[in-house]
Amino acid sequence: NSGKIFLLCSQTEGFPRTILQASSCGAFIISSAVGDIPQMIRHGENGNLVSPYNNIDRYCELITHAIENPGHRVSMAKQLQCEIHSSFSTQSGSRVWAEIFSKLNVKRLVG
């Protein structure tokens, strides 16, 4: 909970929940741009992405920049935290399920 920067250097990923978890604690995300991660993280807006995944020099640059610019880091971390809360909260999940069930009921009545 007290971490300031979360680093994910995976070669492959799907949709890693670790990013959701770290962001919910307010951590700034620096991640490889693999799998579905670029759908969550927009480089320079709500976190940072590294491509290719094994560009160690780029990770070091981004970590250094994040440490030296705490205001910018915190601002981007809060942006992602708000987006994740909006998209993955219990309320947003309930809306998705309600829409799914609504469509299923309509199809049953028509079919």
PDB file of N, CA and C in Angstrom, residues 6-110:
ATOM      1  N   PHE A   6       5.000   1.247  -9.386  1.00  0.00           N
ATOM      2  CA  PHE A   6       4.825  -0.169  -9.673  1.00  0.00           C
ATOM      3  C   PHE A   6       5.423  -0.440 -11.042  1.00  0.00           C
ATOM      4  N   LEU A   7       6.308  -1.407 -11.113  1.00  0.00           N
ATOM      5  CA  LEU A   7       7.018  -1.740 -12.338  1.00  0.00           C
ATOM      6  C   LEU A   7       6.632  -3.142 -12.781  1.00  0.00           C
ATOM      7  N   LEU A   8       6.174  -3.270 -14.025  1.00  0.00           N
ATOM      8  CA  LEU A   8       5.823  -4.560 -14.599  1.00  0.00           C
ATOM      9  C   LEU A   8       6.603  -4.714 -15.900  1.00  0.00           C
ATOM     10  N   CYS A   9       7.482  -5.703 -15.930  1.00  0.00           N
ATOM     11  CA  CYS A   9       8.399  -5.873 -17.076  1.00  0.00           C
ATOM     12  C   CYS A   9       8.132  -7.163 -17.834  1.00  0.00           C
ATOM     13  N   SER A  10       6.878  -7.549 -17.950  1.00  0.00           N
ATOM     14  CA  SER A  10       6.534  -8.829 -18.553  1.00  0.00           C
ATOM     15  C   SER A  10       6.785  -8.854 -20.058  1.00  0.00           C
ATOM     16  N   GLN A  11       7.157 -10.041 -20.524  1.00  0.00           N
ATOM     17  CA  GLN A  11       7.293 -10.260 -21.965  1.00  0.00           C
ATOM     18  C   GLN A  11       5.915 -10.497 -22.588  1.00  0.00           C
ATOM     19  N   THR A  12       5.051 -11.179 -21.853  1.00  0.00           N
ATOM     20  CA  THR A  12       3.680 -11.415 -22.300  1.00  0.00           C
ATOM     21  C   THR A  12       2.741 -11.215 -21.119  1.00  0.00           C
ATOM     22  N   GLU A  13       1.549 -10.769 -21.407  1.00  0.00           N
ATOM     23  CA  GLU A  13       0.506 -10.575 -20.399  1.00  0.00           C
ATOM     24  C   GLU A  13      -0.830 -10.636 -21.100  1.00  0.00           C
ATOM     25  N   GLY A  14      -1.842 -10.848 -20.327  1.00  0.00           N
ATOM     26  CA  GLY A  14      -3.204 -10.673 -20.793  1.00  0.00           C
ATOM     27  C   GLY A  14      -3.662  -9.323 -20.273  1.00  0.00           C
ATOM     28  N   PHE A  15      -4.478  -9.369 -19.246  1.00  0.00           N
ATOM     29  CA  PHE A  15      -4.970  -8.178 -18.567  1.00  0.00           C
ATOM     30  C   PHE A  15      -4.569  -8.323 -17.098  1.00  0.00           C
ATOM     31  N   PRO A  16      -3.377  -7.858 -16.734  1.00  0.00           N
ATOM     32  CA  PRO A  16      -2.858  -8.132 -15.387  1.00  0.00           C
ATOM     33  C   PRO A  16      -3.589  -7.361 -14.285  1.00  0.00           C
ATOM     34  N   ARG A  17      -4.157  -8.110 -13.367  1.00  0.00           N
ATOM     35  CA  ARG A  17      -4.838  -7.494 -12.224  1.00  0.00           C
ATOM     36  C   ARG A  17      -3.864  -6.777 -11.303  1.00  0.00           C
ATOM     37  N   THR A  18      -2.595  -7.133 -11.381  1.00  0.00           N
ATOM     38  CA  THR A  18      -1.611  -6.467 -10.511  1.00  0.00           C
ATOM     39  C   THR A  18      -1.573  -4.963 -10.785  1.00  0.00           C
ATOM     40  N   ILE A  19      -1.804  -4.563 -12.035  1.00  0.00           N
ATOM     41  CA  ILE A  19      -1.847  -3.133 -12.343  1.00  0.00           C
ATOM     42  C   ILE A  19      -3.067  -2.496 -11.678  1.00  0.00           C
ATOM     43  N   LEU A  20      -4.195  -3.163 -11.723  1.00  0.00           N
ATOM     44  CA  LEU A  20      -5.401  -2.649 -11.059  1.00  0.00           C
ATOM     45  C   LEU A  20      -5.165  -2.517  -9.562  1.00  0.00           C
ATOM     46  N   GLN A  21      -4.549  -3.526  -8.988  1.00  0.00           N
ATOM     47  CA  GLN A  21      -4.296  -3.523  -7.545  1.00  0.00           C
ATOM     48  C   GLN A  21      -3.323  -2.422  -7.152  1.00  0.00           C
ATOM     49  N   ALA A  22      -2.232  -2.297  -7.904  1.00  0.00           N
ATOM     50  CA  ALA A  22      -1.239  -1.266  -7.586  1.00  0.00           C
ATOM     51  C   ALA A  22      -1.835   0.128  -7.748  1.00  0.00           C
ATOM     52  N   SER A  23      -2.596   0.314  -8.804  1.00  0.00           N
ATOM     53  CA  SER A  23      -3.214   1.617  -9.035  1.00  0.00           C
ATOM     54  C   SER A  23      -4.225   1.952  -7.949  1.00  0.00           C
ATOM     55  N   SER A  24      -4.956   0.961  -7.479  1.00  0.00           N
ATOM     56  CA  SER A  24      -5.938   1.227  -6.426  1.00  0.00           C
ATOM     57  C   SER A  24      -5.261   1.715  -5.146  1.00  0.00           C
ATOM     58  N   CYS A  25      -3.987   1.402  -4.989  1.00  0.00           N
ATOM     59  CA  CYS A  25      -3.213   1.880  -3.837  1.00  0.00           C
ATOM     60  C   CYS A  25      -2.510   3.204  -4.131  1.00  0.00           C
ATOM     61  N   GLY A  26      -2.714   3.745  -5.347  1.00  0.00           N
ATOM     62  CA  GLY A  26      -2.132   5.040  -5.693  1.00  0.00           C
ATOM     63  C   GLY A  26      -0.748   4.973  -6.299  1.00  0.00           C
ATOM     64  N   ALA A  27      -0.285   3.792  -6.668  1.00  0.00           N
ATOM     65  CA  ALA A  27       1.053   3.671  -7.254  1.00  0.00           C
ATOM     66  C   ALA A  27       1.058   4.145  -8.704  1.00  0.00           C
ATOM     67  N   PHE A  28       2.166   4.715  -9.104  1.00  0.00           N
ATOM     68  CA  PHE A  28       2.396   5.115 -10.485  1.00  0.00           C
ATOM     69  C   PHE A  28       2.862   3.882 -11.253  1.00  0.00           C
ATOM     70  N   ILE A  29       2.315   3.663 -12.438  1.00  0.00           N
ATOM     71  CA  ILE A  29       2.583   2.442 -13.192  1.00  0.00           C
ATOM     72  C   ILE A  29       3.574   2.691 -14.321  1.00  0.00           C
ATOM     73  N   ILE A  30       4.598   1.863 -14.362  1.00  0.00           N
ATOM     74  CA  ILE A  30       5.517   1.777 -15.495  1.00  0.00           C
ATOM     75  C   ILE A  30       5.483   0.319 -15.922  1.00  0.00           C
ATOM     76  N   SER A  31       5.097   0.080 -17.180  1.00  0.00           N
ATOM     77  CA  SER A  31       4.881  -1.300 -17.610  1.00  0.00           C
ATOM     78  C   SER A  31       5.339  -1.509 -19.043  1.00  0.00           C
ATOM     79  N   SER A  32       5.631  -2.765 -19.341  1.00  0.00           N
ATOM     80  CA  SER A  32       5.865  -3.137 -20.730  1.00  0.00           C
ATOM     81  C   SER A  32       4.547  -2.976 -21.490  1.00  0.00           C
ATOM     82  N   ALA A  33       4.661  -2.659 -22.769  1.00  0.00           N
ATOM     83  CA  ALA A  33       3.474  -2.425 -23.602  1.00  0.00           C
ATOM     84  C   ALA A  33       3.078  -3.714 -24.299  1.00  0.00           C
ATOM     85  N   VAL A  34       2.654  -4.696 -23.520  1.00  0.00           N
ATOM     86  CA  VAL A  34       2.296  -6.005 -24.080  1.00  0.00           C
ATOM     87  C   VAL A  34       0.860  -6.349 -23.697  1.00  0.00           C
ATOM     88  N   GLY A  35       0.282  -7.299 -24.415  1.00  0.00           N
ATOM     89  CA  GLY A  35      -1.063  -7.771 -24.110  1.00  0.00           C
ATOM     90  C   GLY A  35      -2.081  -6.652 -24.119  1.00  0.00           C
ATOM     91  N   ASP A  36      -2.940  -6.661 -23.108  1.00  0.00           N
ATOM     92  CA  ASP A  36      -3.994  -5.657 -22.999  1.00  0.00           C
ATOM     93  C   ASP A  36      -3.577  -4.429 -22.188  1.00  0.00           C
ATOM     94  N   ILE A  37      -2.335  -4.380 -21.764  1.00  0.00           N
ATOM     95  CA  ILE A  37      -1.878  -3.276 -20.922  1.00  0.00           C
ATOM     96  C   ILE A  37      -2.073  -1.919 -21.597  1.00  0.00           C
ATOM     97  N   PRO A  38      -1.763  -1.770 -22.894  1.00  0.00           N
ATOM     98  CA  PRO A  38      -1.990  -0.458 -23.522  1.00  0.00           C
ATOM     99  C   PRO A  38      -3.459  -0.025 -23.574  1.00  0.00           C
ATOM    100  N   GLN A  39      -4.379  -0.928 -23.307  1.00  0.00           N
ATOM    101  CA  GLN A  39      -5.787  -0.532 -23.205  1.00  0.00           C
ATOM    102  C   GLN A  39      -6.070   0.164 -21.878  1.00  0.00           C
ATOM    103  N   MET A  40      -5.235  -0.108 -20.855  1.00  0.00           N
ATOM    104  CA  MET A  40      -5.383   0.529 -19.548  1.00  0.00           C
ATOM    105  C   MET A  40      -4.488   1.746 -19.424  1.00  0.00           C
ATOM    106  N   ILE A  41      -3.232   1.574 -19.835  1.00  0.00           N
ATOM    107  CA  ILE A  41      -2.216   2.606 -19.640  1.00  0.00           C
ATOM    108  C   ILE A  41      -2.000   3.357 -20.949  1.00  0.00           C
ATOM    109  N   ARG A  42      -2.157   4.684 -20.891  1.00  0.00           N
ATOM    110  CA  ARG A  42      -1.848   5.543 -22.034  1.00  0.00           C
ATOM    111  C   ARG A  42      -0.557   6.272 -21.688  1.00  0.00           C
ATOM    112  N   HIS A  43       0.486   5.962 -22.428  1.00  0.00           N
ATOM    113  CA  HIS A  43       1.821   6.481 -22.129  1.00  0.00           C
ATOM    114  C   HIS A  43       1.813   8.003 -21.994  1.00  0.00           C
ATOM    115  N   GLY A  44       2.323   8.470 -20.862  1.00  0.00           N
ATOM    116  CA  GLY A  44       2.441   9.894 -20.610  1.00  0.00           C
ATOM    117  C   GLY A  44       1.172  10.560 -20.120  1.00  0.00           C
ATOM    118  N   GLU A  45       0.052   9.819 -20.080  1.00  0.00           N
ATOM    119  CA  GLU A  45      -1.206  10.391 -19.602  1.00  0.00           C
ATOM    120  C   GLU A  45      -1.600   9.848 -18.226  1.00  0.00           C
ATOM    121  N   ASN A  46      -1.550   8.512 -18.093  1.00  0.00           N
ATOM    122  CA  ASN A  46      -1.941   7.908 -16.818  1.00  0.00           C
ATOM    123  C   ASN A  46      -0.938   6.841 -16.367  1.00  0.00           C
ATOM    124  N   GLY A  47       0.231   6.856 -16.954  1.00  0.00           N
ATOM    125  CA  GLY A  47       1.302   5.917 -16.644  1.00  0.00           C
ATOM    126  C   GLY A  47       2.319   5.935 -17.770  1.00  0.00           C
ATOM    127  N   ASN A  48       3.240   4.999 -17.735  1.00  0.00           N
ATOM    128  CA  ASN A  48       4.255   4.922 -18.783  1.00  0.00           C
ATOM    129  C   ASN A  48       4.376   3.503 -19.302  1.00  0.00           C
ATOM    130  N   LEU A  49       4.604   3.402 -20.608  1.00  0.00           N
ATOM    131  CA  LEU A  49       4.772   2.113 -21.273  1.00  0.00           C
ATOM    132  C   LEU A  49       6.163   2.018 -21.879  1.00  0.00           C
ATOM    133  N   VAL A  50       6.686   0.805 -21.888  1.00  0.00           N
ATOM    134  CA  VAL A  50       8.017   0.540 -22.440  1.00  0.00           C
ATOM    135  C   VAL A  50       7.885  -0.517 -23.536  1.00  0.00           C
ATOM    136  N   SER A  51       8.492  -0.220 -24.673  1.00  0.00           N
ATOM    137  CA  SER A  51       8.519  -1.176 -25.778  1.00  0.00           C
ATOM    138  C   SER A  51       9.875  -1.066 -26.456  1.00  0.00           C
ATOM    139  N   PRO A  52      10.540  -2.169 -26.681  1.00  0.00           N
ATOM    140  CA  PRO A  52      10.169  -3.530 -26.333  1.00  0.00           C
ATOM    141  C   PRO A  52      10.257  -3.761 -24.822  1.00  0.00           C
ATOM    142  N   TYR A  53       9.662  -4.857 -24.403  1.00  0.00           N
ATOM    143  CA  TYR A  53       9.534  -5.157 -22.973  1.00  0.00           C
ATOM    144  C   TYR A  53      10.879  -5.221 -22.245  1.00  0.00           C
ATOM    145  N   ASN A  54      11.955  -5.502 -22.942  1.00  0.00           N
ATOM    146  CA  ASN A  54      13.255  -5.699 -22.287  1.00  0.00           C
ATOM    147  C   ASN A  54      14.194  -4.510 -22.448  1.00  0.00           C
ATOM    148  N   ASN A  55      13.671  -3.330 -22.709  1.00  0.00           N
ATOM    149  CA  ASN A  55      14.487  -2.123 -22.849  1.00  0.00           C
ATOM    150  C   ASN A  55      14.806  -1.556 -21.461  1.00  0.00           C
ATOM    151  N   ILE A  56      15.816  -2.117 -20.839  1.00  0.00           N
ATOM    152  CA  ILE A  56      16.157  -1.767 -19.458  1.00  0.00           C
ATOM    153  C   ILE A  56      16.541  -0.300 -19.323  1.00  0.00           C
ATOM    154  N   ASP A  57      17.228   0.246 -20.307  1.00  0.00           N
ATOM    155  CA  ASP A  57      17.599   1.663 -20.240  1.00  0.00           C
ATOM    156  C   ASP A  57      16.357   2.552 -20.170  1.00  0.00           C
ATOM    157  N   ARG A  58      15.332   2.192 -20.919  1.00  0.00           N
ATOM    158  CA  ARG A  58      14.098   2.996 -20.918  1.00  0.00           C
ATOM    159  C   ARG A  58      13.379   2.890 -19.566  1.00  0.00           C
ATOM    160  N   TYR A  59      13.348   1.700 -18.987  1.00  0.00           N
ATOM    161  CA  TYR A  59      12.765   1.568 -17.645  1.00  0.00           C
ATOM    162  C   TYR A  59      13.500   2.487 -16.670  1.00  0.00           C
ATOM    163  N   CYS A  60      14.826   2.468 -16.729  1.00  0.00           N
ATOM    164  CA  CYS A  60      15.631   3.303 -15.821  1.00  0.00           C
ATOM    165  C   CYS A  60      15.326   4.785 -16.023  1.00  0.00           C
ATOM    166  N   GLU A  61      15.205   5.220 -17.275  1.00  0.00           N
ATOM    167  CA  GLU A  61      14.877   6.624 -17.563  1.00  0.00           C
ATOM    168  C   GLU A  61      13.526   6.996 -16.957  1.00  0.00           C
ATOM    169  N   LEU A  62      12.540   6.135 -17.161  1.00  0.00           N
ATOM    170  CA  LEU A  62      11.195   6.438 -16.683  1.00  0.00           C
ATOM    171  C   LEU A  62      11.101   6.409 -15.158  1.00  0.00           C
ATOM    172  N   ILE A  63      11.804   5.475 -14.533  1.00  0.00           N
ATOM    173  CA  ILE A  63      11.832   5.426 -13.064  1.00  0.00           C
ATOM    174  C   ILE A  63      12.485   6.684 -12.519  1.00  0.00           C
ATOM    175  N   THR A  64      13.623   7.061 -13.095  1.00  0.00           N
ATOM    176  CA  THR A  64      14.330   8.267 -12.652  1.00  0.00           C
ATOM    177  C   THR A  64      13.445   9.495 -12.810  1.00  0.00           C
ATOM    178  N   HIS A  65      12.780   9.611 -13.952  1.00  0.00           N
ATOM    179  CA  HIS A  65      11.896  10.749 -14.199  1.00  0.00           C
ATOM    180  C   HIS A  65      10.753  10.780 -13.179  1.00  0.00           C
ATOM    181  N   ALA A  66      10.195   9.627 -12.881  1.00  0.00           N
ATOM    182  CA  ALA A  66       9.095   9.561 -11.920  1.00  0.00           C
ATOM    183  C   ALA A  66       9.557   9.974 -10.522  1.00  0.00           C
ATOM    184  N   ILE A  67      10.737   9.567 -10.132  1.00  0.00           N
ATOM    185  CA  ILE A  67      11.268   9.916  -8.810  1.00  0.00           C
ATOM    186  C   ILE A  67      11.568  11.409  -8.728  1.00  0.00           C
ATOM    187  N   GLU A  68      12.114  11.954  -9.815  1.00  0.00           N
ATOM    188  CA  GLU A  68      12.515  13.368  -9.824  1.00  0.00           C
ATOM    189  C   GLU A  68      11.343  14.326 -10.029  1.00  0.00           C
ATOM    190  N   ASN A  69      10.190  13.820 -10.444  1.00  0.00           N
ATOM    191  CA  ASN A  69       9.018  14.655 -10.719  1.00  0.00           C
ATOM    192  C   ASN A  69       7.790  14.105  -9.980  1.00  0.00           C
ATOM    193  N   PRO A  70       7.806  14.191  -8.648  1.00  0.00           N
ATOM    194  CA  PRO A  70       6.729  13.576  -7.877  1.00  0.00           C
ATOM    195  C   PRO A  70       5.343  14.150  -8.173  1.00  0.00           C
ATOM    196  N   GLY A  71       5.245  15.436  -8.468  1.00  0.00           N
ATOM    197  CA  GLY A  71       3.940  16.017  -8.767  1.00  0.00           C
ATOM    198  C   GLY A  71       3.329  15.421 -10.024  1.00  0.00           C
ATOM    199  N   HIS A  72       4.130  15.293 -11.050  1.00  0.00           N
ATOM    200  CA  HIS A  72       3.682  14.703 -12.306  1.00  0.00           C
ATOM    201  C   HIS A  72       3.317  13.239 -12.101  1.00  0.00           C
ATOM    202  N   ARG A  73       4.145  12.521 -11.361  1.00  0.00           N
ATOM    203  CA  ARG A  73       3.903  11.099 -11.077  1.00  0.00           C
ATOM    204  C   ARG A  73       2.583  10.911 -10.341  1.00  0.00           C
ATOM    205  N   VAL A  74       2.363  11.696  -9.319  1.00  0.00           N
ATOM    206  CA  VAL A  74       1.149  11.581  -8.516  1.00  0.00           C
ATOM    207  C   VAL A  74      -0.080  11.950  -9.349  1.00  0.00           C
ATOM    208  N   SER A  75       0.039  12.969 -10.177  1.00  0.00           N
ATOM    209  CA  SER A  75      -1.078  13.380 -11.027  1.00  0.00           C
ATOM    210  C   SER A  75      -1.489  12.271 -11.988  1.00  0.00           C
ATOM    211  N   MET A  76      -0.512  11.641 -12.634  1.00  0.00           N
ATOM    212  CA  MET A  76      -0.827  10.555 -13.558  1.00  0.00           C
ATOM    213  C   MET A  76      -1.365   9.340 -12.809  1.00  0.00           C
ATOM    214  N   ALA A  77      -0.824   9.054 -11.636  1.00  0.00           N
ATOM    215  CA  ALA A  77      -1.304   7.921 -10.843  1.00  0.00           C
ATOM    216  C   ALA A  77      -2.757   8.134 -10.435  1.00  0.00           C
ATOM    217  N   LYS A  78      -3.109   9.361 -10.049  1.00  0.00           N
ATOM    218  CA  LYS A  78      -4.496   9.661  -9.671  1.00  0.00           C
ATOM    219  C   LYS A  78      -5.424   9.536 -10.876  1.00  0.00           C
ATOM    220  N   GLN A  79      -4.940   9.947 -12.044  1.00  0.00           N
ATOM    221  CA  GLN A  79      -5.750   9.827 -13.258  1.00  0.00           C
ATOM    222  C   GLN A  79      -6.115   8.361 -13.513  1.00  0.00           C
ATOM    223  N   LEU A  80      -5.117   7.478 -13.459  1.00  0.00           N
ATOM    224  CA  LEU A  80      -5.379   6.056 -13.673  1.00  0.00           C
ATOM    225  C   LEU A  80      -6.269   5.498 -12.575  1.00  0.00           C
ATOM    226  N   GLN A  81      -6.019   5.889 -11.345  1.00  0.00           N
ATOM    227  CA  GLN A  81      -6.823   5.404 -10.222  1.00  0.00           C
ATOM    228  C   GLN A  81      -8.299   5.760 -10.426  1.00  0.00           C
ATOM    229  N   CYS A  82      -8.586   6.966 -10.865  1.00  0.00           N
ATOM    230  CA  CYS A  82      -9.972   7.381 -11.127  1.00  0.00           C
ATOM    231  C   CYS A  82     -10.578   6.570 -12.271  1.00  0.00           C
ATOM    232  N   GLU A  83      -9.815   6.365 -13.340  1.00  0.00           N
ATOM    233  CA  GLU A  83     -10.306   5.596 -14.478  1.00  0.00           C
ATOM    234  C   GLU A  83     -10.604   4.149 -14.082  1.00  0.00           C
ATOM    235  N   ILE A  84      -9.716   3.563 -13.312  1.00  0.00           N
ATOM    236  CA  ILE A  84      -9.907   2.176 -12.886  1.00  0.00           C
ATOM    237  C   ILE A  84     -11.106   2.074 -11.956  1.00  0.00           C
ATOM    238  N   HIS A  85     -11.235   3.014 -11.030  1.00  0.00           N
ATOM    239  CA  HIS A  85     -12.389   2.988 -10.128  1.00  0.00           C
ATOM    240  C   HIS A  85     -13.691   3.101 -10.924  1.00  0.00           C
ATOM    241  N   SER A  86     -13.686   3.956 -11.925  1.00  0.00           N
ATOM    242  CA  SER A  86     -14.877   4.149 -12.752  1.00  0.00           C
ATOM    243  C   SER A  86     -15.219   2.900 -13.562  1.00  0.00           C
ATOM    244  N   SER A  87     -14.195   2.218 -14.058  1.00  0.00           N
ATOM    245  CA  SER A  87     -14.421   1.065 -14.935  1.00  0.00           C
ATOM    246  C   SER A  87     -14.561  -0.256 -14.201  1.00  0.00           C
ATOM    247  N   PHE A  88     -13.966  -0.384 -13.023  1.00  0.00           N
ATOM    248  CA  PHE A  88     -13.902  -1.675 -12.358  1.00  0.00           C
ATOM    249  C   PHE A  88     -14.511  -1.688 -10.959  1.00  0.00           C
ATOM    250  N   SER A  89     -15.319  -0.710 -10.636  1.00  0.00           N
ATOM    251  CA  SER A  89     -15.963  -0.689  -9.329  1.00  0.00           C
ATOM    252  C   SER A  89     -17.115  -1.694  -9.304  1.00  0.00           C
ATOM    253  N   THR A  90     -17.624  -1.955  -8.133  1.00  0.00           N
ATOM    254  CA  THR A  90     -18.782  -2.837  -7.992  1.00  0.00           C
ATOM    255  C   THR A  90     -19.961  -2.282  -8.782  1.00  0.00           C
ATOM    256  N   GLN A  91     -20.136  -0.963  -8.744  1.00  0.00           N
ATOM    257  CA  GLN A  91     -21.246  -0.340  -9.466  1.00  0.00           C
ATOM    258  C   GLN A  91     -21.100  -0.509 -10.977  1.00  0.00           C
ATOM    259  N   SER A  92     -19.887  -0.311 -11.492  1.00  0.00           N
ATOM    260  CA  SER A  92     -19.708  -0.462 -12.940  1.00  0.00           C
ATOM    261  C   SER A  92     -19.873  -1.923 -13.348  1.00  0.00           C
ATOM    262  N   GLY A  93     -19.415  -2.832 -12.533  1.00  0.00           N
ATOM    263  CA  GLY A  93     -19.615  -4.256 -12.811  1.00  0.00           C
ATOM    264  C   GLY A  93     -21.086  -4.621 -12.808  1.00  0.00           C
ATOM    265  N   SER A  94     -21.833  -4.052 -11.868  1.00  0.00           N
ATOM    266  CA  SER A  94     -23.281  -4.303 -11.809  1.00  0.00           C
ATOM    267  C   SER A  94     -23.982  -3.809 -13.059  1.00  0.00           C
ATOM    268  N   ARG A  95     -23.552  -2.649 -13.564  1.00  0.00           N
ATOM    269  CA  ARG A  95     -24.153  -2.119 -14.798  1.00  0.00           C
ATOM    270  C   ARG A  95     -23.891  -3.050 -15.977  1.00  0.00           C
ATOM    271  N   VAL A  96     -22.680  -3.585 -16.071  1.00  0.00           N
ATOM    272  CA  VAL A  96     -22.343  -4.504 -17.160  1.00  0.00           C
ATOM    273  C   VAL A  96     -23.198  -5.754 -17.083  1.00  0.00           C
ATOM    274  N   TRP A  97     -23.303  -6.338 -15.888  1.00  0.00           N
ATOM    275  CA  TRP A  97     -24.114  -7.553 -15.736  1.00  0.00           C
ATOM    276  C   TRP A  97     -25.587  -7.281 -16.002  1.00  0.00           C
ATOM    277  N   ALA A  98     -26.082  -6.151 -15.567  1.00  0.00           N
ATOM    278  CA  ALA A  98     -27.485  -5.806 -15.824  1.00  0.00           C
ATOM    279  C   ALA A  98     -27.741  -5.708 -17.324  1.00  0.00           C
ATOM    280  N   GLU A  99     -26.797  -5.126 -18.045  1.00  0.00           N
ATOM    281  CA  GLU A  99     -26.939  -5.022 -19.503  1.00  0.00           C
ATOM    282  C   GLU A  99     -26.910  -6.407 -20.156  1.00  0.00           C
ATOM    283  N   ILE A 100     -26.027  -7.258 -19.694  1.00  0.00           N
ATOM    284  CA  ILE A 100     -25.946  -8.627 -20.241  1.00  0.00           C
ATOM    285  C   ILE A 100     -27.255  -9.367 -20.006  1.00  0.00           C
ATOM    286  N   PHE A 101     -27.763  -9.330 -18.765  1.00  0.00           N
ATOM    287  CA  PHE A 101     -29.010 -10.029 -18.461  1.00  0.00           C
ATOM    288  C   PHE A 101     -30.192  -9.442 -19.227  1.00  0.00           C
ATOM    289  N   SER A 102     -30.169  -8.141 -19.408  1.00  0.00           N
ATOM    290  CA  SER A 102     -31.226  -7.495 -20.178  1.00  0.00           C
ATOM    291  C   SER A 102     -31.248  -8.008 -21.616  1.00  0.00           C
ATOM    292  N   LYS A 103     -30.071  -8.117 -22.207  1.00  0.00           N
ATOM    293  CA  LYS A 103     -29.981  -8.612 -23.581  1.00  0.00           C
ATOM    294  C   LYS A 103     -30.387 -10.088 -23.669  1.00  0.00           C
ATOM    295  N   LEU A 104     -30.034 -10.872 -22.683  1.00  0.00           N
ATOM    296  CA  LEU A 104     -30.424 -12.277 -22.675  1.00  0.00           C
ATOM    297  C   LEU A 104     -31.939 -12.424 -22.609  1.00  0.00           C
ATOM    298  N   ASN A 105     -32.573 -11.630 -21.774  1.00  0.00           N
ATOM    299  CA  ASN A 105     -34.036 -11.683 -21.671  1.00  0.00           C
ATOM    300  C   ASN A 105     -34.702 -11.278 -22.968  1.00  0.00           C
ATOM    301  N   VAL A 106     -34.190 -10.270 -23.645  1.00  0.00           N
ATOM    302  CA  VAL A 106     -34.760  -9.814 -24.911  1.00  0.00           C
ATOM    303  C   VAL A 106     -34.625 -10.927 -25.950  1.00  0.00           C
ATOM    304  N   LYS A 107     -33.478 -11.568 -26.008  1.00  0.00           N
ATOM    305  CA  LYS A 107     -33.261 -12.636 -26.980  1.00  0.00           C
ATOM    306  C   LYS A 107     -34.198 -13.819 -26.718  1.00  0.00           C
ATOM    307  N   ARG A 108     -34.440 -14.140 -25.481  1.00  0.00           N
ATOM    308  CA  ARG A 108     -35.346 -15.249 -25.151  1.00  0.00           C
ATOM    309  C   ARG A 108     -36.774 -14.943 -25.594  1.00  0.00           C
ATOM    310  N   LEU A 109     -37.195 -13.707 -25.410  1.00  0.00           N
ATOM    311  CA  LEU A 109     -38.544 -13.327 -25.806  1.00  0.00           C
ATOM    312  C   LEU A 109     -38.705 -13.333 -27.320  1.00  0.00           C
ATOM    313  N   VAL A 110     -37.662 -12.925 -28.027  1.00  0.00           N
ATOM    314  CA  VAL A 110     -37.718 -12.863 -29.488  1.00  0.00           C
ATOM    315  C   VAL A 110     -37.547 -14.236 -30.088  1.00  0.00           C
TER     316      VAL A 110
END
